[in-house]
Amino acid sequence: MSEADNQATDILLPSAEVAVFSRDAETLKNAGEIRHDWRFARVSLDVLEGDVETSIQTYAEREAPDLLIIQTDDINDAFLERLDALSGYCSEGTAAVIIGPVNDVYLYRNLIDMGVSDYLVRPVQKEVLCDVIAKTLVNRLGVSGSRLIAFLGAKGGVGTSSIIQAMALGVSELWGQKTALIDASGGWSSLSVGMGFDPAGTLREISRMVDKGDENGLKRLFVEQGERLSIMAGGGDALLDPTISPDQYERFLDFLMVKSPVVLADLSGAEPVLKKLLISRANQIVLVATPTLTALRFARSLIKEVADLRGGDKNDVSLIINKTGMAKSYEVTPHEIQKALEVAPATSVPYLPALFLGHESNARQILSDKEGLEILKHSLLPVLKKTITVASDGYPDEKSEKKSGLLGSFLTKKK
Ligand SMILES: Nc1ncnc2c1ncn2[C@@H]1O[C@H](COP(=O)(O)OP(=O)(O)O)[C@@H](O)[C@H]1O
Ligand SMILES: [Mg+2]
């Protein structure tokens, strides 16, 4: 097995479009069920009743997907000729897999020579289809990594947890990205309050499960909110007991990072060792502070320590100034903040007690509050754009993640 084959068996697949054309009820059903497989969270799968003719008609009018799977009842010269015609409508990046009626080595070689990635004999079981799609996509597009964004507070109470909850709702519901929201604060986590779940899970349980390698147990610790947000239902740890070692937490992250394209971690109440681990591993660090002297003093020291941990680069830290206007005459101005911290705030959020304190037990309200939605869309979410690729219409730009022309593509080989 190649490295891609190995990797394809247990990873979150890259963003891609896949279309299946078949007239066989069983194949259509099996293909449709693939959508429930966690590895396919970022794969958009079109399952269509049809054949090579239908696919030619379809892609004469619109762009072909990354992978086309076509089932055919006859494999003869006429079919090969139509396949050739189809390739004229496909771009370089399109791969093709054929499902046919007979097991024939010569035919198989012929198809492979034509640039077809694989040939399967019907009936095709769901698992086989899953594996073939996974391997083809990984070969073509590579494994694209998930993004970890760590949220850190300059000190307690500045609004880190409020902001990460708003961001998680925004990334999952407004940007449509599958997101995991985790909290390294153990018993000090306030996530269950804002997101409305039972804080039964503990970091201690996680530490036991990673030691046992119990992935199903870990999965059960998550609650789903909407279609794309999974939240670690933690918060049940005793406040004063030790929770989890950095080494165990790192294995928990490894488990999570292949399953969720975006992972947001609340570090506002975490122990320093866990903060350090996540700061080292994160793709981006969001640091929340209020425009007050004490908070900014901590922010300045933290930015230095974070930069040291990450090889001197301050650009990975995005500073959010929260609760501006709360005590106007005592606040440090954005200009002074930039001078003192050598980092320009990425954004600021006004002090809005009705929005934040008023909805402390229901963070989702930010999505239905006019002012809240405005802040989320135009002040908060843009801070994450440097890590999460988003198209200009506000939705993630799937195409930009793709590498095209890897290996011999369907079309290139045929020409
Ligand atoms: N922009 C804001 N305006 C008004 N209150 C806010 C704002 N942001 C957060 N809060 C409130 O501040 C308090 C502390 O917020 P929290 O998110 O728990 O902070 P942290 O996680 O940094 O300790 C909460 O009561 C929250 O509702
Ligand atoms: Mg908090």
Short mmCIF file of C-alpha atoms and ligand atoms in Angstrom, two decimals:
data_model
loop_
_atom_site.label_atom_id
_atom_site.label_comp_id
_atom_site.label_asym_id
_atom_site.label_seq_id
_atom_site.Cartn_x
_atom_site.Cartn_y
_atom_site.Cartn_z
CA MET A 1 0.00 0.00 0.00
CA SER A 2 1.19 3.49 -0.79
CA GLU A 3 1.38 6.18 1.86
CA ALA A 4 -1.78 7.73 0.39
CA ASP A 5 -3.59 4.40 0.65
CA ASN A 6 -2.53 4.04 4.25
CA GLN A 7 -3.53 7.55 5.12
CA ALA A 8 -6.85 7.35 3.33
CA THR A 9 -8.19 4.71 5.65
CA ASP A 10 -8.53 6.87 8.71
CA ILE A 11 -8.45 10.54 7.97
CA LEU A 12 -10.77 13.37 7.29
CA LEU A 13 -10.75 13.67 3.52
CA PRO A 14 -9.91 16.95 1.81
CA SER A 15 -12.70 19.19 0.50
CA ALA A 16 -13.79 17.76 -2.82
CA GLU A 17 -16.71 17.19 -5.13
CA VAL A 18 -17.63 13.65 -6.09
CA ALA A 19 -20.42 12.54 -8.43
CA VAL A 20 -21.79 9.04 -8.85
CA PHE A 21 -23.84 8.14 -11.94
CA SER A 22 -25.62 4.82 -11.82
CA ARG A 23 -28.92 3.20 -12.77
CA ASP A 24 -28.53 0.45 -10.21
CA ALA A 25 -30.65 0.96 -7.09
CA GLU A 26 -28.18 -0.79 -4.82
CA THR A 27 -25.21 1.27 -5.99
CA LEU A 28 -27.23 4.48 -5.64
CA LYS A 29 -28.24 3.53 -2.12
CA ASN A 30 -24.73 2.49 -1.06
CA ALA A 31 -23.26 5.66 -2.52
CA GLY A 32 -25.82 7.84 -0.73
CA GLU A 33 -24.96 6.28 2.61
CA ILE A 34 -21.35 7.36 2.33
CA ARG A 35 -22.48 10.83 3.37
CA HIS A 36 -22.81 9.58 6.94
CA ASP A 37 -19.18 8.51 7.10
CA TRP A 38 -17.20 11.02 9.20
CA ARG A 39 -14.30 10.94 6.76
CA PHE A 40 -16.55 12.49 4.13
CA ALA A 41 -17.57 15.57 6.15
CA ARG A 42 -15.92 17.90 3.63
CA VAL A 43 -16.75 15.90 0.53
CA SER A 44 -19.77 17.06 -1.39
CA LEU A 45 -21.32 13.96 -2.89
CA ASP A 46 -23.78 14.01 -5.79
CA VAL A 47 -25.52 10.69 -6.35
CA LEU A 48 -27.39 10.75 -9.66
CA GLU A 49 -29.45 8.28 -11.60
CA GLY A 50 -27.75 8.06 -14.97
CA ASP A 51 -24.85 6.77 -17.04
CA VAL A 52 -22.00 8.02 -19.20
CA GLU A 53 -24.49 9.79 -21.50
CA THR A 54 -26.11 11.62 -18.60
CA SER A 55 -22.76 12.69 -17.27
CA ILE A 56 -21.75 14.08 -20.67
CA GLN A 57 -24.94 16.15 -20.73
CA THR A 58 -24.36 17.29 -17.16
CA TYR A 59 -20.77 18.43 -17.62
CA ALA A 60 -21.38 20.01 -20.97
CA GLU A 61 -23.17 22.60 -18.87
CA ARG A 62 -21.23 22.79 -15.66
CA GLU A 63 -17.81 22.15 -14.23
CA ALA A 64 -16.96 18.51 -13.64
CA PRO A 65 -16.24 17.38 -10.06
CA ASP A 66 -12.92 16.13 -8.71
CA LEU A 67 -14.02 12.54 -9.00
CA LEU A 68 -16.57 11.01 -11.33
CA ILE A 69 -17.83 7.49 -10.71
CA ILE A 70 -19.79 6.00 -13.58
CA GLN A 71 -21.57 2.70 -13.65
CA THR A 72 -22.17 1.01 -16.98
CA ASP A 73 -23.95 -2.16 -18.06
CA ASP A 74 -21.91 -2.72 -21.18
CA ILE A 75 -18.24 -2.24 -21.61
CA ASN A 76 -17.64 -2.18 -25.32
CA ASP A 77 -16.05 0.11 -27.87
CA ALA A 78 -19.12 2.31 -27.92
CA PHE A 79 -18.77 2.87 -24.17
CA LEU A 80 -15.06 3.61 -24.44
CA GLU A 81 -15.82 6.07 -27.19
CA ARG A 82 -18.38 7.87 -24.99
CA LEU A 83 -15.90 7.86 -22.12
CA ASP A 84 -13.48 9.57 -24.42
CA ALA A 85 -16.13 12.14 -25.29
CA LEU A 86 -16.78 12.71 -21.58
CA SER A 87 -13.13 13.44 -20.91
CA GLY A 88 -13.46 16.39 -23.27
CA TYR A 89 -15.74 18.02 -20.74
CA CYS A 90 -13.54 17.34 -17.75
CA SER A 91 -10.72 19.50 -16.51
CA GLU A 92 -7.26 18.24 -15.66
CA GLY A 93 -8.11 17.64 -12.07
CA THR A 94 -10.98 15.24 -12.65
CA ALA A 95 -10.46 11.59 -11.83
CA ALA A 96 -12.74 8.80 -13.04
CA VAL A 97 -13.70 5.42 -11.59
CA ILE A 98 -15.80 2.97 -13.61
CA ILE A 99 -18.16 0.35 -12.22
CA GLY A 100 -18.83 -2.38 -14.76
CA PRO A 101 -20.51 -5.76 -15.14
CA VAL A 102 -17.55 -8.11 -15.55
CA ASN A 103 -14.20 -8.88 -14.06
CA ASP A 104 -11.80 -8.62 -16.97
CA VAL A 105 -8.09 -8.00 -16.57
CA TYR A 106 -7.56 -6.74 -20.13
CA LEU A 107 -10.42 -4.35 -19.85
CA TYR A 108 -9.06 -3.18 -16.50
CA ARG A 109 -5.63 -2.48 -18.01
CA ASN A 110 -7.23 -0.70 -20.92
CA LEU A 111 -9.19 1.58 -18.68
CA ILE A 112 -6.21 2.31 -16.46
CA ASP A 113 -4.20 3.18 -19.58
CA MET A 114 -6.94 5.57 -20.56
CA GLY A 115 -6.40 7.40 -17.28
CA VAL A 116 -9.24 5.87 -15.31
CA SER A 117 -8.21 5.60 -11.66
CA ASP A 118 -9.96 2.36 -10.87
CA TYR A 119 -12.37 -0.23 -12.21
CA LEU A 120 -14.86 -1.97 -9.91
CA VAL A 121 -17.20 -4.85 -10.62
CA ARG A 122 -20.82 -4.53 -9.53
CA PRO A 123 -22.38 -4.89 -7.04
CA VAL A 124 -20.15 -2.51 -5.11
CA GLN A 125 -20.40 -2.52 -1.35
CA LYS A 126 -20.41 0.75 0.53
CA GLU A 127 -17.05 0.04 2.21
CA VAL A 128 -15.36 -0.64 -1.11
CA LEU A 129 -16.78 2.51 -2.61
CA CYS A 130 -15.68 4.50 0.44
CA ASP A 131 -12.13 3.20 0.20
CA VAL A 132 -11.84 3.81 -3.52
CA ILE A 133 -13.12 7.36 -3.21
CA ALA A 134 -10.85 8.04 -0.23
CA LYS A 135 -7.75 6.70 -1.96
CA THR A 136 -8.44 8.54 -5.18
CA LEU A 137 -9.04 11.84 -3.42
CA VAL A 138 -5.98 11.53 -1.22
CA ASN A 139 -3.89 10.68 -4.28
CA ARG A 140 -5.24 13.65 -6.16
CA LEU A 141 -5.64 16.30 -3.54
CA GLY A 142 -3.33 15.25 -0.76
CA VAL A 143 -4.26 15.32 2.88
CA SER A 144 -5.20 18.80 3.91
CA GLY A 145 -4.76 19.42 7.55
CA SER A 146 -7.34 20.60 10.01
CA ARG A 147 -6.96 23.98 11.63
CA LEU A 148 -6.54 24.47 15.35
CA ILE A 149 -7.29 27.90 16.75
CA ALA A 150 -6.56 28.54 20.42
CA PHE A 151 -8.42 31.26 22.34
CA LEU A 152 -6.57 32.75 25.22
CA GLY A 153 -7.63 35.41 27.72
CA ALA A 154 -5.18 38.04 28.97
CA LYS A 155 -6.87 37.32 32.30
CA GLY A 156 -10.12 35.90 33.59
CA GLY A 157 -13.40 37.63 32.82
CA VAL A 158 -12.32 39.46 29.68
CA GLY A 159 -14.84 37.52 27.57
CA THR A 160 -12.74 34.76 25.99
CA SER A 161 -15.39 32.09 26.46
CA SER A 162 -18.16 34.38 25.19
CA ILE A 163 -16.15 35.16 22.09
CA ILE A 164 -15.17 31.59 21.28
CA GLN A 165 -18.79 30.48 21.56
CA ALA A 166 -19.87 33.20 19.15
CA MET A 167 -17.02 32.25 16.78
CA ALA A 168 -17.92 28.54 16.91
CA LEU A 169 -21.52 29.33 15.99
CA GLY A 170 -20.35 31.65 13.24
CA VAL A 171 -17.82 29.26 11.69
CA SER A 172 -20.25 26.32 11.75
CA GLU A 173 -23.51 28.03 10.85
CA LEU A 174 -22.53 31.08 8.81
CA TRP A 175 -19.45 29.63 7.13
CA GLY A 176 -20.80 26.07 7.02
CA GLN A 177 -17.56 24.51 8.30
CA LYS A 178 -17.61 21.36 10.38
CA THR A 179 -16.26 22.59 13.70
CA ALA A 180 -15.28 21.09 17.04
CA LEU A 181 -15.37 23.28 20.12
CA ILE A 182 -13.29 22.10 23.03
CA ASP A 183 -12.39 23.54 26.39
CA ALA A 184 -9.22 22.72 28.30
CA SER A 185 -10.52 24.29 31.51
CA GLY A 186 -11.91 21.14 33.13
CA GLY A 187 -14.35 22.01 35.89
CA TRP A 188 -13.78 25.71 35.26
CA SER A 189 -15.33 25.50 31.81
CA SER A 190 -18.35 27.73 31.30
CA LEU A 191 -19.23 26.24 27.90
CA SER A 192 -22.14 24.19 29.22
CA VAL A 193 -23.81 27.37 30.49
CA GLY A 194 -23.70 29.22 27.20
CA MET A 195 -24.23 26.23 24.93
CA GLY A 196 -26.87 24.55 27.06
CA PHE A 197 -25.66 21.00 27.64
CA ASP A 198 -25.18 18.78 30.63
CA PRO A 199 -21.57 19.23 31.86
CA ALA A 200 -21.10 15.55 32.57
CA GLY A 201 -17.90 14.82 30.69
CA THR A 202 -14.50 15.32 32.28
CA LEU A 203 -10.92 15.76 31.20
CA ARG A 204 -10.13 12.87 33.52
CA GLU A 205 -12.35 10.60 31.42
CA ILE A 206 -10.59 11.82 28.31
CA SER A 207 -7.24 10.97 29.88
CA ARG A 208 -8.43 7.42 30.57
CA MET A 209 -9.89 7.01 27.09
CA VAL A 210 -6.78 8.15 25.26
CA ASP A 211 -4.75 5.75 27.39
CA LYS A 212 -7.06 2.92 26.34
CA GLY A 213 -7.28 4.17 22.75
CA ASP A 214 -11.07 4.22 23.10
CA GLU A 215 -12.17 6.35 20.13
CA ASN A 216 -15.85 5.50 20.49
CA GLY A 217 -15.75 6.60 24.09
CA LEU A 218 -14.19 9.90 23.01
CA LYS A 219 -16.86 10.38 20.34
CA ARG A 220 -19.57 9.92 22.94
CA LEU A 221 -18.20 12.87 24.91
CA PHE A 222 -19.30 15.25 22.17
CA VAL A 223 -22.73 16.81 21.77
CA GLU A 224 -23.89 17.97 18.36
CA GLN A 225 -25.41 21.39 17.86
CA GLY A 226 -26.88 21.84 14.44
CA GLU A 227 -25.37 19.99 11.54
CA ARG A 228 -21.79 21.12 11.84
CA LEU A 229 -20.88 21.94 15.42
CA SER A 230 -19.63 19.29 17.86
CA ILE A 231 -18.96 20.43 21.39
CA MET A 232 -16.97 18.54 23.95
CA ALA A 233 -19.54 18.18 26.70
CA GLY A 234 -17.04 18.75 29.50
CA GLY A 235 -17.06 20.74 32.68
CA GLY A 236 -17.68 17.91 35.15
CA ASP A 237 -14.19 17.81 36.67
CA ALA A 238 -13.71 18.75 40.28
CA LEU A 239 -12.45 22.31 40.42
CA LEU A 240 -9.46 21.60 42.60
CA ASP A 241 -8.27 18.21 41.31
CA PRO A 242 -5.66 17.58 38.62
CA THR A 243 -7.25 16.73 35.25
CA ILE A 244 -5.17 15.56 32.33
CA SER A 245 -1.50 15.56 31.39
CA PRO A 246 -0.30 17.54 28.36
CA ASP A 247 0.80 14.28 26.77
CA GLN A 248 -2.71 12.82 27.08
CA TYR A 249 -4.27 16.04 25.88
CA GLU A 250 -2.03 15.97 22.85
CA ARG A 251 -3.28 12.50 21.96
CA PHE A 252 -6.82 13.80 22.35
CA LEU A 253 -5.96 16.57 19.88
CA ASP A 254 -4.51 14.02 17.46
CA PHE A 255 -7.80 12.14 17.58
CA LEU A 256 -9.77 15.32 16.99
CA MET A 257 -7.63 16.87 14.29
CA VAL A 258 -8.29 14.13 11.75
CA LYS A 259 -12.00 14.31 12.35
CA SER A 260 -12.78 17.98 12.31
CA PRO A 261 -11.54 20.54 9.78
CA VAL A 262 -11.75 23.31 12.35
CA VAL A 263 -11.00 22.89 16.04
CA LEU A 264 -11.53 25.85 18.38
CA ALA A 265 -10.05 25.52 21.86
CA ASP A 266 -11.04 27.65 24.84
CA LEU A 267 -8.00 28.08 27.06
CA SER A 268 -9.43 30.81 29.28
CA GLY A 269 -9.49 28.60 32.35
CA ALA A 270 -6.84 26.04 31.44
CA GLU A 271 -3.74 25.13 33.42
CA PRO A 272 -0.52 26.75 32.12
CA VAL A 273 0.90 23.42 30.88
CA LEU A 274 -2.14 22.83 28.70
CA LYS A 275 -2.09 26.43 27.49
CA LYS A 276 1.52 25.97 26.49
CA LEU A 277 0.78 22.78 24.58
CA LEU A 278 -2.08 24.29 22.61
CA ILE A 279 -0.22 27.52 21.96
CA SER A 280 2.62 25.52 20.42
CA ARG A 281 0.32 23.44 18.26
CA ALA A 282 -2.26 26.00 17.14
CA ASN A 283 -2.39 27.48 13.63
CA GLN A 284 -3.62 30.74 15.08
CA ILE A 285 -3.90 32.21 18.56
CA VAL A 286 -6.68 34.60 19.45
CA LEU A 287 -5.86 36.66 22.49
CA VAL A 288 -8.73 38.46 24.17
CA ALA A 289 -8.13 41.47 26.42
CA THR A 290 -10.08 44.44 27.70
CA PRO A 291 -8.74 47.94 27.09
CA THR A 292 -7.65 48.25 30.70
CA LEU A 293 -4.19 48.49 32.21
CA THR A 294 -4.02 45.17 34.03
CA ALA A 295 -5.37 43.14 31.12
CA LEU A 296 -3.04 44.86 28.68
CA ARG A 297 -0.05 44.31 30.94
CA PHE A 298 -0.79 40.56 30.89
CA ALA A 299 -1.45 40.69 27.15
CA ARG A 300 1.96 42.22 26.52
CA SER A 301 3.76 39.53 28.53
CA LEU A 302 1.69 36.77 26.94
CA ILE A 303 2.37 37.96 23.41
CA LYS A 304 6.11 37.84 24.18
CA GLU A 305 5.92 34.37 25.68
CA VAL A 306 3.78 33.09 22.83
CA ALA A 307 6.19 34.50 20.26
CA ASP A 308 9.13 32.85 22.07
CA LEU A 309 7.32 29.51 22.08
CA ARG A 310 6.60 29.79 18.38
CA GLY A 311 9.98 30.94 17.17
CA GLY A 312 9.69 34.69 17.55
CA ASP A 313 6.71 35.38 15.30
CA LYS A 314 4.10 37.73 16.69
CA ASN A 315 1.92 37.48 13.59
CA ASP A 316 0.21 34.31 14.71
CA VAL A 317 -1.46 36.20 17.55
CA SER A 318 -4.69 38.02 16.81
CA LEU A 319 -5.60 40.48 19.53
CA ILE A 320 -9.26 41.17 20.23
CA ILE A 321 -10.10 44.10 22.48
CA ASN A 322 -13.40 43.30 24.16
CA LYS A 323 -15.86 45.38 26.18
CA THR A 324 -14.77 48.72 24.80
CA GLY A 325 -16.73 51.66 26.14
CA MET A 326 -17.43 50.00 29.48
CA ALA A 327 -15.44 52.61 31.38
CA LYS A 328 -14.54 54.98 28.61
CA SER A 329 -12.52 57.57 30.48
CA TYR A 330 -10.23 54.91 31.98
CA GLU A 331 -9.62 52.96 28.80
CA VAL A 332 -6.40 52.73 26.85
CA THR A 333 -6.86 53.87 23.24
CA PRO A 334 -6.24 51.53 20.28
CA HIS A 335 -3.28 53.69 19.27
CA GLU A 336 -1.69 53.38 22.71
CA ILE A 337 -2.42 49.66 22.75
CA GLN A 338 -0.60 49.18 19.49
CA LYS A 339 2.38 51.19 20.74
CA ALA A 340 2.66 49.30 24.00
CA LEU A 341 2.03 45.81 22.68
CA GLU A 342 3.64 46.15 19.23
CA VAL A 343 0.61 44.34 17.88
CA ALA A 344 -2.33 46.10 16.29
CA PRO A 345 -5.68 44.85 17.60
CA ALA A 346 -7.34 42.66 14.96
CA THR A 347 -10.73 43.89 16.07
CA SER A 348 -12.66 45.25 19.00
CA VAL A 349 -16.08 44.48 20.46
CA PRO A 350 -18.11 47.06 22.40
CA TYR A 351 -19.40 46.50 25.90
CA LEU A 352 -22.92 45.19 25.28
CA PRO A 353 -24.39 43.80 28.50
CA ALA A 354 -27.83 43.11 27.01
CA LEU A 355 -26.30 40.94 24.32
CA PHE A 356 -23.64 39.11 26.32
CA LEU A 357 -24.80 39.07 29.93
CA GLY A 358 -28.45 39.02 28.90
CA HIS A 359 -27.91 35.86 26.89
CA GLU A 360 -25.23 34.24 28.98
CA SER A 361 -27.24 31.02 29.20
CA ASN A 362 -27.98 30.98 25.48
CA ALA A 363 -25.05 31.99 23.31
CA ARG A 364 -27.01 31.14 20.16
CA GLN A 365 -28.95 34.36 20.60
CA ILE A 366 -26.08 36.13 18.92
CA LEU A 367 -27.30 34.57 15.65
CA SER A 368 -30.78 36.02 15.98
CA ASP A 369 -29.84 39.41 17.46
CA LYS A 370 -29.37 42.02 14.76
CA GLU A 371 -26.48 43.80 16.44
CA GLY A 372 -24.96 40.48 17.54
CA LEU A 373 -25.02 39.06 14.02
CA GLU A 374 -23.47 42.24 12.70
CA ILE A 375 -20.59 41.98 15.21
CA LEU A 376 -20.12 38.30 14.47
CA LYS A 377 -20.05 38.74 10.70
CA HIS A 378 -18.07 41.95 10.42
CA SER A 379 -15.87 42.12 13.54
CA LEU A 380 -15.30 38.62 14.89
CA LEU A 381 -15.31 36.13 12.01
CA PRO A 382 -12.91 38.17 9.82
CA VAL A 383 -10.23 37.57 12.47
CA LEU A 384 -10.24 33.87 11.53
CA LYS A 385 -10.03 34.41 7.80
CA LYS A 386 -6.28 34.10 7.79
CA THR A 387 -6.60 30.51 9.00
CA ILE A 388 -9.89 29.37 7.55
CA THR A 389 -10.13 30.03 3.82
CA VAL A 390 -13.38 31.70 2.94
CA ALA A 391 -14.73 32.65 -0.47
CA SER A 392 -15.75 36.25 -1.09
CA ASP A 393 -19.41 35.33 -0.64
CA GLY A 394 -18.67 34.46 2.95
CA TYR A 395 -18.61 30.71 2.45
CA PRO A 396 -15.45 28.61 2.66
CA ASP A 397 -13.54 28.52 -0.56
CA GLU A 398 -13.22 24.81 -1.17
CA LYS A 399 -11.47 25.21 -4.50
CA SER A 400 -8.58 27.14 -3.07
CA GLU A 401 -7.53 24.13 -1.01
CA LYS A 402 -7.17 21.93 -4.04
CA LYS A 403 -3.99 21.06 -5.76
CA SER A 404 -4.66 20.24 -9.34
CA GLY A 405 -2.92 18.11 -11.86
CA LEU A 406 -1.43 15.59 -9.45
CA LEU A 407 -0.47 12.27 -11.03
CA GLY A 408 -1.87 11.50 -14.44
CA SER A 409 -5.35 12.90 -14.49
CA PHE A 410 -8.21 11.40 -16.45
CA LEU A 411 -7.97 13.97 -19.20
CA THR A 412 -4.21 14.46 -19.42
CA LYS A 413 -3.56 10.80 -19.89
CA LYS A 414 -6.22 10.53 -22.51
CA LYS A 415 -5.00 13.39 -24.64
N1 LIG B 1 -18.62 42.52 24.88
C1 LIG B 1 -19.18 42.24 26.06
N2 LIG B 1 -20.05 43.10 26.61
C2 LIG B 1 -20.61 42.84 27.82
N3 LIG B 1 -20.36 41.74 28.53
C3 LIG B 1 -19.51 40.84 28.04
C4 LIG B 1 -18.88 41.03 26.77
N4 LIG B 1 -18.09 39.95 26.53
C5 LIG B 1 -18.24 39.12 27.60
N5 LIG B 1 -19.08 39.65 28.51
C6 LIG B 1 -19.44 39.09 29.81
O1 LIG B 1 -18.27 39.05 30.60
C7 LIG B 1 -18.29 37.97 31.52
C8 LIG B 1 -17.03 37.15 31.41
O2 LIG B 1 -17.04 36.52 30.15
P1 LIG B 1 -16.36 35.12 29.90
O3 LIG B 1 -16.57 34.85 28.46
O4 LIG B 1 -16.77 34.12 30.89
O5 LIG B 1 -14.83 35.53 30.16
P2 LIG B 1 -13.51 34.64 30.25
O6 LIG B 1 -13.75 33.36 29.53
O7 LIG B 1 -12.48 35.49 29.60
O8 LIG B 1 -13.23 34.46 31.70
C9 LIG B 1 -19.55 37.18 31.20
O9 LIG B 1 -20.52 37.53 32.13
C10 LIG B 1 -19.91 37.64 29.80
O10 LIG B 1 -21.30 37.58 29.57
MG MG B 2 -13.81 31.35 30.29
#
